[in-house]
Amino acid sequence: VVTTALATTLGLGAVTSFTIAFTLLQIPIGVIGVPLGVVLFPSLSRGAAVGDRDAFIGLLNRAMRLLAVAMIPVAALAGILRVETVALLFNDFQPEAIRVTADTFLAFLVGAPAHALIAVLARAFYARQDTVTPVLAAVGAVIVNTSLAVVLVDPFGLPGMAFAIAVAAWVESLALI
C-alpha cells in the first residue's frame, strides 16, 4: 500500500512500471527459491521432529549454498539484460518507460538472492514449529522497507523504492539466518 501510494506521486505509468519490474523479479524467485523451500520442507520437518540437528543444519546449509550458486548469477544476468528483457516483453512501452522499468528491475534484483533465501529460511522455522520468528522478521522488514521507501522515493524515484524492498529482504533474510 505504501509503495503504491508513493509510486502514484511519480507520474503517469509509474505504478505500472513498478508492478512490472516487481513481477519480473518474481520469476527467478518463483522458479528457484520457492520450489526449493517447498521441496525441502518435509526433510527439514523430519530432521526437526526427530531432533537430528546435524541433518537439519546440514540440509539448510546446502540449500543456502545452492541458492547462492543459482540466484547470484541469475540476478547478475537479469541485471545485464534488463533493458532488453523489458523491451522484448513490453515492446509497446515508450523508451523512457522501458528505461525506468529496467532500472527499477535492476534495483529489485539486488534483493533477489535474499527473497529466495526467505522462501527457504521461513520454512526452516515452520519445520521447527516456530511461526512467530518469521512473522517478526517480516514485520521488521516492512518497517525497514517503508522507512527507506519514503526516504529514497524523492531522490531516486521508482528504483529507490525497489532498492528499499531489496534492502528489507536482506534485513529479513539475515534476521532469519
mmCIF file of C-alpha atoms in Angstrom:
data_model
loop_
_atom_site.group_PDB
_atom_site.id
_atom_site.type_symbol
_atom_site.label_atom_id
_atom_site.label_comp_id
_atom_site.label_asym_id
_atom_site.label_seq_id
_atom_site.Cartn_x
_atom_site.Cartn_y
_atom_site.Cartn_z
ATOM 1 C CA VAL A 1 0.000 0.000 0.000
ATOM 2 C CA VAL A 2 2.773 2.429 0.919
ATOM 3 C CA THR A 3 4.838 1.763 -2.206
ATOM 4 C CA THR A 4 1.787 2.051 -4.442
ATOM 5 C CA ALA A 5 0.855 5.338 -2.783
ATOM 6 C CA LEU A 6 4.401 6.614 -3.224
ATOM 7 C CA ALA A 7 4.507 5.455 -6.851
ATOM 8 C CA THR A 8 1.332 7.400 -7.645
ATOM 9 C CA THR A 9 3.230 10.588 -6.839
ATOM 10 C CA LEU A 10 5.777 9.876 -9.586
ATOM 11 C CA GLY A 11 3.543 10.456 -12.575
ATOM 12 C CA LEU A 12 1.625 8.583 -15.199
ATOM 13 C CA GLY A 13 2.749 4.986 -15.683
ATOM 14 C CA ALA A 14 4.846 4.797 -12.515
ATOM 15 C CA VAL A 15 2.624 2.218 -10.813
ATOM 16 C CA THR A 16 2.621 0.097 -13.971
ATOM 17 C CA SER A 17 6.418 0.250 -14.318
ATOM 18 C CA PHE A 18 6.877 -0.615 -10.641
ATOM 19 C CA THR A 19 4.427 -3.516 -10.833
ATOM 20 C CA ILE A 20 6.007 -4.927 -13.987
ATOM 21 C CA ALA A 21 9.524 -4.709 -12.549
ATOM 22 C CA PHE A 22 8.350 -6.444 -9.364
ATOM 23 C CA THR A 23 6.599 -9.136 -11.413
ATOM 24 C CA LEU A 24 9.812 -9.769 -13.376
ATOM 25 C CA LEU A 25 11.640 -10.213 -10.045
ATOM 26 C CA GLN A 26 9.148 -12.912 -9.068
ATOM 27 C CA ILE A 27 10.131 -15.139 -11.998
ATOM 28 C CA PRO A 28 13.521 -16.354 -10.685
ATOM 29 C CA ILE A 29 12.231 -16.433 -7.116
ATOM 30 C CA GLY A 30 9.230 -18.483 -8.184
ATOM 31 C CA VAL A 31 11.305 -20.831 -10.337
ATOM 32 C CA ILE A 32 14.227 -21.366 -7.936
ATOM 33 C CA GLY A 33 13.648 -20.129 -4.371
ATOM 34 C CA VAL A 34 10.050 -21.065 -3.621
ATOM 35 C CA PRO A 35 10.198 -24.576 -5.151
ATOM 36 C CA LEU A 36 13.387 -25.323 -3.229
ATOM 37 C CA GLY A 37 11.684 -24.279 0.004
ATOM 38 C CA VAL A 38 8.672 -26.468 -0.780
ATOM 39 C CA VAL A 39 10.828 -29.490 -1.628
ATOM 40 C CA LEU A 40 12.999 -29.105 1.489
ATOM 41 C CA PHE A 41 10.148 -28.631 3.940
ATOM 42 C CA PRO A 42 9.367 -32.336 4.563
ATOM 43 C CA SER A 43 13.042 -33.193 5.118
ATOM 44 C CA LEU A 44 13.532 -30.189 7.374
ATOM 45 C CA SER A 45 10.407 -31.148 9.312
ATOM 46 C CA ARG A 46 11.647 -34.718 9.693
ATOM 47 C CA GLY A 47 15.038 -33.556 10.943
ATOM 48 C CA ALA A 48 13.426 -31.184 13.419
ATOM 49 C CA ALA A 49 10.880 -33.776 14.589
ATOM 50 C CA VAL A 50 13.434 -36.475 15.359
ATOM 51 C CA GLY A 51 15.892 -33.991 16.856
ATOM 52 C CA ASP A 52 18.610 -34.576 14.257
ATOM 53 C CA ARG A 53 20.127 -31.119 14.484
ATOM 54 C CA ASP A 54 23.119 -32.006 12.294
ATOM 55 C CA ALA A 55 20.921 -33.240 9.442
ATOM 56 C CA PHE A 56 18.640 -30.197 9.771
ATOM 57 C CA ILE A 57 21.508 -27.691 9.720
ATOM 58 C CA GLY A 58 23.367 -29.606 7.010
ATOM 59 C CA LEU A 59 20.343 -29.593 4.721
ATOM 60 C CA LEU A 60 19.714 -25.920 5.380
ATOM 61 C CA ASN A 61 23.361 -25.039 4.684
ATOM 62 C CA ARG A 62 23.341 -26.973 1.408
ATOM 63 C CA ALA A 63 20.129 -25.226 0.376
ATOM 64 C CA MET A 64 21.579 -21.799 1.139
ATOM 65 C CA ARG A 65 24.722 -22.589 -0.872
ATOM 66 C CA LEU A 66 22.602 -23.847 -3.761
ATOM 67 C CA LEU A 67 20.563 -20.647 -3.693
ATOM 68 C CA ALA A 68 23.718 -18.545 -3.743
ATOM 69 C CA VAL A 69 25.140 -20.517 -6.673
ATOM 70 C CA ALA A 70 21.863 -20.225 -8.588
ATOM 71 C CA MET A 71 20.425 -16.834 -7.653
ATOM 72 C CA ILE A 72 23.507 -14.624 -7.760
ATOM 73 C CA PRO A 73 24.351 -15.447 -11.413
ATOM 74 C CA VAL A 74 20.668 -15.321 -12.413
ATOM 75 C CA ALA A 75 20.293 -11.900 -10.803
ATOM 76 C CA ALA A 76 23.526 -10.683 -12.429
ATOM 77 C CA LEU A 77 22.483 -11.925 -15.864
ATOM 78 C CA ALA A 78 18.999 -10.445 -15.480
ATOM 79 C CA GLY A 79 20.596 -7.159 -14.450
ATOM 80 C CA ILE A 80 22.808 -7.142 -17.524
ATOM 81 C CA LEU A 81 19.892 -7.948 -19.835
ATOM 82 C CA ARG A 82 17.279 -5.850 -18.025
ATOM 83 C CA VAL A 83 16.688 -3.287 -20.778
ATOM 84 C CA GLU A 84 16.470 -5.929 -23.479
ATOM 85 C CA THR A 85 14.124 -8.050 -21.329
ATOM 86 C CA VAL A 86 11.727 -5.191 -20.650
ATOM 87 C CA ALA A 87 11.862 -4.018 -24.280
ATOM 88 C CA LEU A 88 11.186 -7.530 -25.567
ATOM 89 C CA LEU A 89 8.302 -8.251 -23.208
ATOM 90 C CA PHE A 90 6.754 -4.793 -23.363
ATOM 91 C CA ASN A 91 7.596 -3.514 -26.823
ATOM 92 C CA ASP A 92 4.660 -1.075 -26.765
ATOM 93 C CA PHE A 93 6.335 0.902 -23.966
ATOM 94 C CA GLN A 94 7.893 4.256 -24.731
ATOM 95 C CA PRO A 95 11.726 4.290 -24.452
ATOM 96 C CA GLU A 96 11.578 6.279 -21.199
ATOM 97 C CA ALA A 97 9.126 3.781 -19.657
ATOM 98 C CA ILE A 98 11.409 0.911 -20.704
ATOM 99 C CA ARG A 99 14.380 2.633 -19.059
ATOM 100 C CA VAL A 100 12.522 3.359 -15.809
ATOM 101 C CA THR A 101 11.096 -0.156 -15.634
ATOM 102 C CA ALA A 102 14.513 -1.685 -16.362
ATOM 103 C CA ASP A 103 16.242 0.492 -13.752
ATOM 104 C CA THR A 104 13.574 -0.439 -11.202
ATOM 105 C CA PHE A 105 14.011 -4.115 -12.083
ATOM 106 C CA LEU A 106 17.772 -3.773 -11.520
ATOM 107 C CA ALA A 107 17.205 -2.308 -8.061
ATOM 108 C CA PHE A 108 14.819 -5.172 -7.250
ATOM 109 C CA LEU A 109 17.420 -7.712 -8.413
ATOM 110 C CA VAL A 110 19.783 -6.594 -5.641
ATOM 111 C CA GLY A 111 17.432 -8.430 -3.274
ATOM 112 C CA ALA A 112 16.681 -11.486 -5.440
ATOM 113 C CA PRO A 113 19.005 -13.861 -3.551
ATOM 114 C CA ALA A 114 17.577 -12.630 -0.245
ATOM 115 C CA HIS A 115 13.984 -13.185 -1.377
ATOM 116 C CA ALA A 116 14.880 -16.750 -2.373
ATOM 117 C CA LEU A 117 16.607 -17.302 0.973
ATOM 118 C CA ILE A 118 13.498 -16.138 2.816
ATOM 119 C CA ALA A 119 11.440 -18.783 0.997
ATOM 120 C CA VAL A 120 13.736 -21.467 2.415
ATOM 121 C CA LEU A 121 14.593 -19.971 5.805
ATOM 122 C CA ALA A 122 10.990 -19.277 6.795
ATOM 123 C CA ARG A 123 10.151 -22.926 6.124
ATOM 124 C CA ALA A 124 13.042 -23.982 8.341
ATOM 125 C CA PHE A 125 11.338 -22.140 11.196
ATOM 126 C CA TYR A 126 7.967 -23.664 10.298
ATOM 127 C CA ALA A 127 9.593 -27.107 10.369
ATOM 128 C CA ARG A 128 10.612 -26.371 13.963
ATOM 129 C CA GLN A 129 7.034 -25.327 14.819
ATOM 130 C CA ASP A 130 8.113 -21.674 15.099
ATOM 131 C CA THR A 131 5.793 -19.359 13.209
ATOM 132 C CA VAL A 132 6.488 -16.300 15.349
ATOM 133 C CA THR A 133 10.100 -15.682 14.293
ATOM 134 C CA PRO A 134 9.371 -15.438 10.542
ATOM 135 C CA VAL A 135 6.464 -13.103 11.237
ATOM 136 C CA LEU A 136 8.608 -10.846 13.428
ATOM 137 C CA ALA A 137 11.354 -10.813 10.775
ATOM 138 C CA ALA A 138 8.766 -9.912 8.121
ATOM 139 C CA VAL A 139 7.326 -7.115 10.268
ATOM 140 C CA GLY A 140 10.843 -5.735 10.761
ATOM 141 C CA ALA A 141 11.383 -5.912 7.003
ATOM 142 C CA VAL A 142 8.147 -3.996 6.385
ATOM 143 C CA ILE A 143 9.311 -1.263 8.762
ATOM 144 C CA VAL A 144 12.710 -1.062 7.021
ATOM 145 C CA ASN A 145 11.070 -1.111 3.586
ATOM 146 C CA THR A 146 8.529 1.584 4.397
ATOM 147 C CA SER A 147 11.077 3.864 6.057
ATOM 148 C CA LEU A 148 13.620 3.537 3.255
ATOM 149 C CA ALA A 149 10.997 3.892 0.508
ATOM 150 C CA VAL A 150 9.801 7.186 1.978
ATOM 151 C CA VAL A 151 13.392 8.435 2.164
ATOM 152 C CA LEU A 152 14.520 7.166 -1.262
ATOM 153 C CA VAL A 153 11.472 7.948 -3.416
ATOM 154 C CA ASP A 154 12.257 11.657 -3.840
ATOM 155 C CA PRO A 155 15.913 11.405 -4.854
ATOM 156 C CA PHE A 156 15.715 8.124 -6.819
ATOM 157 C CA GLY A 157 12.089 7.551 -7.824
ATOM 158 C CA LEU A 158 10.933 4.010 -8.571
ATOM 159 C CA PRO A 159 14.430 2.470 -8.391
ATOM 160 C CA GLY A 160 14.797 3.958 -4.896
ATOM 161 C CA MET A 161 11.599 2.274 -3.772
ATOM 162 C CA ALA A 162 12.709 -1.020 -5.349
ATOM 163 C CA PHE A 163 16.063 -0.720 -3.599
ATOM 164 C CA ALA A 164 14.205 -0.230 -0.300
ATOM 165 C CA ILE A 165 12.438 -3.556 -0.870
ATOM 166 C CA ALA A 166 15.766 -5.220 -1.711
ATOM 167 C CA VAL A 167 17.408 -3.902 1.466
ATOM 168 C CA ALA A 168 14.403 -5.008 3.519
ATOM 169 C CA ALA A 169 14.667 -8.512 2.016
ATOM 170 C CA TRP A 170 18.317 -8.704 3.034
ATOM 171 C CA VAL A 171 17.464 -7.497 6.551
ATOM 172 C CA GLU A 172 14.741 -10.154 6.817
ATOM 173 C CA SER A 173 16.950 -12.955 5.487
ATOM 174 C CA LEU A 174 19.793 -12.009 7.827
ATOM 175 C CA ALA A 175 17.382 -11.917 10.769
ATOM 176 C CA LEU A 176 16.185 -15.405 9.838
ATOM 177 C CA ILE A 177 19.748 -16.691 9.496
#
